[in-house]
Structure formats: C-alpha cells, structure tokens
Amino acid sequence: MAPQELPQPWIETPLLQSAALSKAAGCRIFLKLENLQPSGSFKSRGIGNLVRSAILTNPSPHLHFYSSSGGNAGLACVTAAHTLGYPATVVVPLSTKPLMITKIRVAGATEVIQIGANWAEADRHLREEILANDANGVYVPPFDDPRIWEGASTMVEEMEQQLGGERPDAVVCSVGGGGLLRGVGWGLDSLAAKSDPRWKDIAVLAVETEGADSLSQSLIQEKHITLPKITSIATSLGAPRVAEEAYAYAQRPNVKSVVLSDAEAAMACWRFADDERQIVEAACGASIALCYDGRLKKLLPELTKESSVVVVVCGGVNVTLDVLAGYRETYGWVEKVATDDKDVPSTVSAPR
C-alpha cells in the first residue's frame, strides 16, 4: 500500500497565542492544542504513526492491534486503528475507571478486557496469553518506540510553519514515559538539520509532578532509575521508568527538568478552564502551571515581554467538570498565596 493511500490518523492542531497566559507569564505564550486530536491527546500522533507504519509495513487485512494502556495511549490506539479500518483490543487492570473503559469502547474498541491488579499484570496477560496466540497481533507500547517519537515530532514541524519560521525561546512539555519529550527533541533536531542549527538549542522545559518524577530522579541520581511506586494524582505521567532515549535527551544542556506539586498542576487545570474555556488532565496542567504565578520567569529569567514560549497542551481525557471542582476544593489554597494579577481572568475568580 502506498503511503499516500493511507490517511494519517491525527490532525494538524492550532497554535494560538493566549492573551491571558501571556499576561500571567510576562511573555508571549503560544498554545499547541494537542487536546484537539481525535483521541483527545497528543498520543494520536505517536501511536497513530506506529499503527499507520505497521499497516504500511504489513498491509494484511487481518492485522489486530493490542494495547495494555487504560489511559490516553490505549484510547489513541483504538482511535487510530478504527480510523484506518482495523480492529483494536485493549487489556486494562481491574483498577481502571469505568469512565475510561466507556470512552475506549465508544472509540471503537473490538474488546476491552479487564484483568490483573495493576498495569504490569494486565500487560503480561496481553503478551503471554493473547499476543502469543494471535499471529496477526501487533503490540502497541504507550511511549517507548521510535515510531512514536517520530509521530510526536510532527508537532514541531507544524510549530515552525505556524510561527512563520520564528524560533521560539522555549518549548514546555509534560513528561510521563518520555514519548512526548523525545518527540519534541526529534523535531527540533530535524529542523536544525534542515534549516537553522539553532533549533536544537532551544530551551526545553520537561515538567513532571512529585510522585511521578522518574526523569527528574534519574537526572538527580545520575542513573536511569525506576520509581518504586507512583503517588501523584497525575496518573497519565505515572511511568515508573522513563524511556532510555528520553533520559539520554534530557541530559542535553538545553533541557531543564522541572518538578511541580500536584496542587500546582491541579489548580492550573482549573485556571486554564477559566482562562481558555478548555479542560485538561493534571498531567497537562503541570506544563500549563509554569505560565502562572511567576514560575516561568524563575526558570528562565532571561525571558522578556517579546519572548515566545510554546506550551504543548498535551490534553488527556481522564477529566470531568466534577474532577475540576474537586481540584478547586482540595487545592484552592495554592491560589490564595499566588501572584495577584487582576488582569488575568482566573486570578479574579480564584479562591480568596
């Protein structure tokens, strides 16, 4: 099958300057709205590219895609496979929330199987009991595959075009397993090779939350470590061990590791809903939080009002209005000690 005959199961997303977040951050903030992807998150690019590549490599009509992610990666797998006319099954642990199971089914999953107390047990069942008995089965990992990084890198190409060739001063992205971070790095390196070598030196802020900070802990300990458990509410960042390629990329001098509290990430989700009328998971809120309360300027003091920063709004579907209301009730105290800037809508409506 020729590549041009098989559509891409992701879309070009808008890059919009946010007046509210620019005012809050003290520089020009551009939002790369990956929450508008077909699956609701940036995973549509990487997972979609893997699924599409697998079909191009083996255009058998009998392929069946399998994922063991009960989160955004599993949803992206189903969305991509369904879009391209192939079946997809997701195996999830018993702890997976009914909301996510329903969303995966609605997206077109052939089957959603619940088994095991945790992801490791669900993944083992998928590999040993299902894939081992399906010669046409294709395993879809959540983040650790070059095809996933290549797919994620396409957002950087779009950024360059949407900015009219202007190089941003920084790119902000959240880090779970590291697929997005490695994809951003792949994209910057590609632009450096094609046009301006300075693209690879753009500052990249890699943001995690406390309790899901496997990258930060690896950098601090100067070895690739595995967290004993995930304790953050930002469960989409909950990879105990970041991809080896992402860990290697994070050691470059232009990459800065940032770790925020759950409270900061959660309240950024609530403020983002007030400022931009969009709702995102805490995993995404971690990156958005840098725009508020002077955090970005503390990390990059050289930024001016004319500086441009791209924030990847990675999205995520495991969030509801009730969840946001709970964030405000539980973590509203964060904004009671926040910077008082009455020109930002969410500051005016913040708990006081």
Short mmCIF file of C-alpha atoms in Angstrom, two decimals, residues 12-226:
data_model
loop_
_atom_site.label_atom_id
_atom_site.label_comp_id
_atom_site.label_asym_id
_atom_site.label_seq_id
_atom_site.Cartn_x
_atom_site.Cartn_y
_atom_site.Cartn_z
CA GLU A 12 -2.68 19.47 12.39
CA THR A 13 -3.60 21.31 15.59
CA PRO A 14 -3.85 25.08 16.07
CA LEU A 15 -1.05 27.12 17.62
CA LEU A 16 -2.72 30.06 19.30
CA GLN A 17 -1.31 32.91 21.35
CA SER A 18 -3.09 33.16 24.68
CA ALA A 19 -3.71 36.70 25.90
CA ALA A 20 -4.47 35.55 29.45
CA LEU A 21 -1.49 33.23 29.84
CA SER A 22 0.82 35.72 28.13
CA LYS A 23 -0.25 38.34 30.67
CA ALA A 24 0.25 35.90 33.53
CA ALA A 25 3.67 34.72 32.33
CA GLY A 26 5.05 38.08 31.20
CA CYS A 27 5.95 36.84 27.72
CA ARG A 28 4.18 35.60 24.60
CA ILE A 29 2.61 32.21 25.32
CA PHE A 30 1.60 30.07 22.36
CA LEU A 31 -0.59 27.04 23.00
CA LYS A 32 -0.11 23.96 20.81
CA LEU A 33 -3.59 22.48 21.24
CA GLU A 34 -2.92 18.75 21.14
CA ASN A 35 -6.05 18.26 23.25
CA LEU A 36 -7.95 18.69 19.97
CA GLN A 37 -6.52 15.50 18.47
CA PRO A 38 -9.05 12.76 17.55
CA SER A 39 -8.24 10.79 20.71
CA GLY A 40 -8.17 13.89 22.91
CA SER A 41 -4.41 13.93 23.42
CA PHE A 42 -1.03 14.19 21.68
CA LYS A 43 -0.91 10.38 21.73
CA SER A 44 -2.80 10.42 18.42
CA ARG A 45 0.43 11.46 16.69
CA GLY A 46 2.85 8.89 18.05
CA ILE A 47 0.51 5.96 18.50
CA GLY A 48 -1.17 6.86 15.21
CA ASN A 49 2.16 6.85 13.42
CA LEU A 50 3.04 3.45 14.89
CA VAL A 51 -0.31 1.96 13.81
CA ARG A 52 -0.05 3.50 10.34
CA SER A 53 3.57 2.36 9.93
CA ALA A 54 2.65 -1.19 10.93
CA ILE A 55 -0.07 -1.28 8.26
CA LEU A 56 2.27 0.11 5.59
CA THR A 57 4.90 -2.48 6.50
CA ASN A 58 2.42 -5.36 6.51
CA PRO A 59 -0.78 -4.37 4.68
CA SER A 60 -2.59 -7.55 5.68
CA PRO A 61 -6.32 -7.01 6.27
CA HIS A 62 -6.07 -9.38 9.23
CA LEU A 63 -3.88 -7.20 11.49
CA HIS A 64 -5.21 -6.70 15.01
CA PHE A 65 -3.78 -4.03 17.30
CA TYR A 66 -3.39 -4.53 21.05
CA SER A 67 -2.68 -2.08 23.87
CA SER A 68 -2.42 -2.58 27.63
CA SER A 69 -2.94 1.10 28.44
CA GLY A 70 -6.19 2.01 30.15
CA GLY A 71 -5.40 5.67 29.57
CA ASN A 72 -4.68 8.01 26.72
CA ALA A 73 -2.35 5.62 24.86
CA GLY A 74 -4.98 2.88 24.75
CA LEU A 75 -7.60 5.34 23.57
CA ALA A 76 -5.23 6.63 20.87
CA CYS A 77 -4.54 3.06 19.73
CA VAL A 78 -8.24 2.29 19.33
CA THR A 79 -8.95 5.65 17.67
CA ALA A 80 -6.14 5.24 15.13
CA ALA A 81 -6.89 1.60 14.32
CA HIS A 82 -10.62 2.24 14.00
CA THR A 83 -9.98 5.25 11.74
CA LEU A 84 -7.83 3.10 9.44
CA GLY A 85 -10.31 0.23 9.41
CA TYR A 86 -8.56 -2.24 11.72
CA PRO A 87 -9.64 -3.89 14.99
CA ALA A 88 -8.05 -2.98 18.31
CA THR A 89 -8.30 -4.62 21.72
CA VAL A 90 -7.27 -3.02 25.00
CA VAL A 91 -6.33 -5.01 28.10
CA VAL A 92 -6.57 -2.98 31.30
CA PRO A 93 -6.15 -3.69 35.02
CA LEU A 94 -9.19 -4.09 37.25
CA SER A 95 -8.47 -0.68 38.79
CA THR A 96 -9.23 1.17 35.53
CA LYS A 97 -12.07 3.67 35.99
CA PRO A 98 -15.42 2.93 34.32
CA LEU A 99 -15.28 6.34 32.59
CA MET A 100 -12.10 5.39 30.70
CA ILE A 101 -13.41 1.94 29.80
CA THR A 102 -16.56 3.52 28.37
CA LYS A 103 -14.52 6.05 26.37
CA ILE A 104 -12.32 3.29 24.93
CA ARG A 105 -15.38 1.27 23.93
CA VAL A 106 -17.12 4.26 22.35
CA ALA A 107 -13.95 4.98 20.33
CA GLY A 108 -14.44 1.64 18.60
CA ALA A 109 -12.56 -0.98 20.62
CA THR A 110 -13.21 -4.53 19.49
CA GLU A 111 -12.93 -5.60 23.10
CA VAL A 112 -11.88 -4.19 26.46
CA ILE A 113 -10.55 -6.89 28.77
CA GLN A 114 -10.14 -6.20 32.48
CA ILE A 115 -7.63 -8.40 34.25
CA GLY A 116 -4.86 -8.05 36.82
CA ALA A 117 -4.32 -5.85 39.84
CA ASN A 118 -2.04 -3.42 38.00
CA TRP A 119 -0.70 -2.48 34.58
CA ALA A 120 2.18 -4.97 34.76
CA GLU A 121 -0.21 -7.88 35.28
CA ALA A 122 -2.54 -6.69 32.50
CA ASP A 123 0.41 -6.26 30.13
CA ARG A 124 1.77 -9.70 30.99
CA HIS A 125 -1.60 -11.28 30.24
CA LEU A 126 -1.73 -9.45 26.91
CA ARG A 127 1.73 -10.58 25.88
CA GLU A 128 1.66 -14.16 27.18
CA GLU A 129 -1.96 -15.19 26.72
CA ILE A 130 -3.31 -13.09 23.84
CA LEU A 131 -0.48 -11.95 21.56
CA ALA A 132 1.25 -15.31 21.85
CA ASN A 133 -1.83 -16.86 20.24
CA ASP A 134 -2.50 -14.25 17.55
CA ALA A 135 -0.10 -14.35 14.62
CA ASN A 136 -1.64 -11.15 13.27
CA GLY A 137 -1.43 -9.28 16.55
CA VAL A 138 0.54 -6.02 16.76
CA TYR A 139 1.66 -4.82 20.18
CA VAL A 140 1.31 -1.06 20.70
CA PRO A 141 3.51 0.27 23.54
CA PRO A 142 2.47 3.54 25.21
CA PHE A 143 5.66 5.56 24.63
CA ASP A 144 8.88 3.63 24.06
CA ASP A 145 9.19 3.17 20.29
CA PRO A 146 10.96 5.24 17.58
CA ARG A 147 7.77 5.33 15.51
CA ILE A 148 6.01 7.01 18.42
CA TRP A 149 8.74 9.64 18.77
CA GLU A 150 8.71 10.27 15.03
CA GLY A 151 4.96 10.80 15.13
CA ALA A 152 5.17 13.19 18.07
CA SER A 153 7.88 15.16 16.26
CA THR A 154 5.39 16.27 13.61
CA MET A 155 4.00 18.88 16.00
CA VAL A 156 7.36 20.69 15.94
CA GLU A 157 7.26 20.92 12.15
CA GLU A 158 3.80 22.46 12.47
CA MET A 159 5.02 24.92 15.10
CA GLU A 160 7.74 26.18 12.79
CA GLN A 161 5.26 26.75 9.97
CA GLN A 162 2.63 28.30 12.22
CA LEU A 163 5.17 30.71 13.73
CA GLY A 164 6.22 31.77 10.24
CA GLY A 165 9.73 30.44 10.73
CA GLU A 166 10.25 32.25 14.04
CA ARG A 167 12.19 30.21 16.56
CA PRO A 168 10.51 30.13 19.99
CA ASP A 169 12.66 30.85 23.01
CA ALA A 170 11.40 27.75 24.79
CA VAL A 171 9.10 24.74 24.49
CA VAL A 172 7.28 23.36 27.53
CA CYS A 173 6.04 19.77 27.67
CA SER A 174 4.96 17.25 30.28
CA VAL A 175 6.91 14.03 30.85
CA GLY A 176 5.46 10.66 31.75
CA GLY A 177 7.20 7.88 29.86
CA GLY A 178 9.06 10.42 27.76
CA GLY A 179 7.49 9.86 24.35
CA LEU A 180 6.45 13.49 24.02
CA LEU A 181 9.79 14.82 25.25
CA ARG A 182 11.74 12.61 22.84
CA GLY A 183 9.38 13.55 20.03
CA VAL A 184 9.89 17.26 20.67
CA GLY A 185 13.64 16.70 20.69
CA TRP A 186 13.42 14.69 17.47
CA GLY A 187 11.50 17.54 15.84
CA LEU A 188 13.93 20.23 16.99
CA ASP A 189 16.90 18.18 15.78
CA SER A 190 15.20 17.64 12.43
CA LEU A 191 14.60 21.37 11.93
CA ALA A 192 18.20 22.07 12.95
CA ALA A 193 19.41 19.69 10.27
CA LYS A 194 17.06 21.03 7.59
CA SER A 195 17.23 24.78 8.16
CA ASP A 196 18.74 26.50 11.19
CA PRO A 197 21.09 24.62 13.55
CA ARG A 198 19.95 26.87 16.39
CA TRP A 199 16.66 24.96 16.62
CA LYS A 200 18.36 22.15 18.54
CA ASP A 201 19.49 24.62 21.21
CA ILE A 202 16.00 25.93 22.06
CA ALA A 203 15.26 25.57 25.75
CA VAL A 204 13.02 22.61 26.55
CA LEU A 205 11.30 22.52 29.94
CA ALA A 206 10.43 18.91 30.83
CA VAL A 207 7.73 19.02 33.50
CA GLU A 208 6.73 16.30 35.95
CA THR A 209 4.80 16.15 39.22
CA GLU A 210 6.09 14.98 42.57
CA GLY A 211 5.46 11.27 42.88
CA ALA A 212 5.65 10.72 39.11
CA ASP A 213 9.10 12.20 38.57
CA SER A 214 11.11 9.27 37.22
CA LEU A 215 13.05 11.53 34.82
CA SER A 216 14.00 14.08 37.47
CA GLN A 217 15.06 11.39 39.93
CA SER A 218 17.16 9.72 37.24
CA LEU A 219 18.92 13.00 36.47
CA ILE A 220 19.50 13.76 40.16
CA GLN A 221 20.91 10.29 40.84
CA GLU A 222 22.82 10.28 37.53
CA LYS A 223 21.50 6.85 36.62
CA HIS A 224 18.39 5.53 34.91
CA ILE A 225 16.15 4.60 37.84
CA THR A 226 12.71 3.05 38.34
#
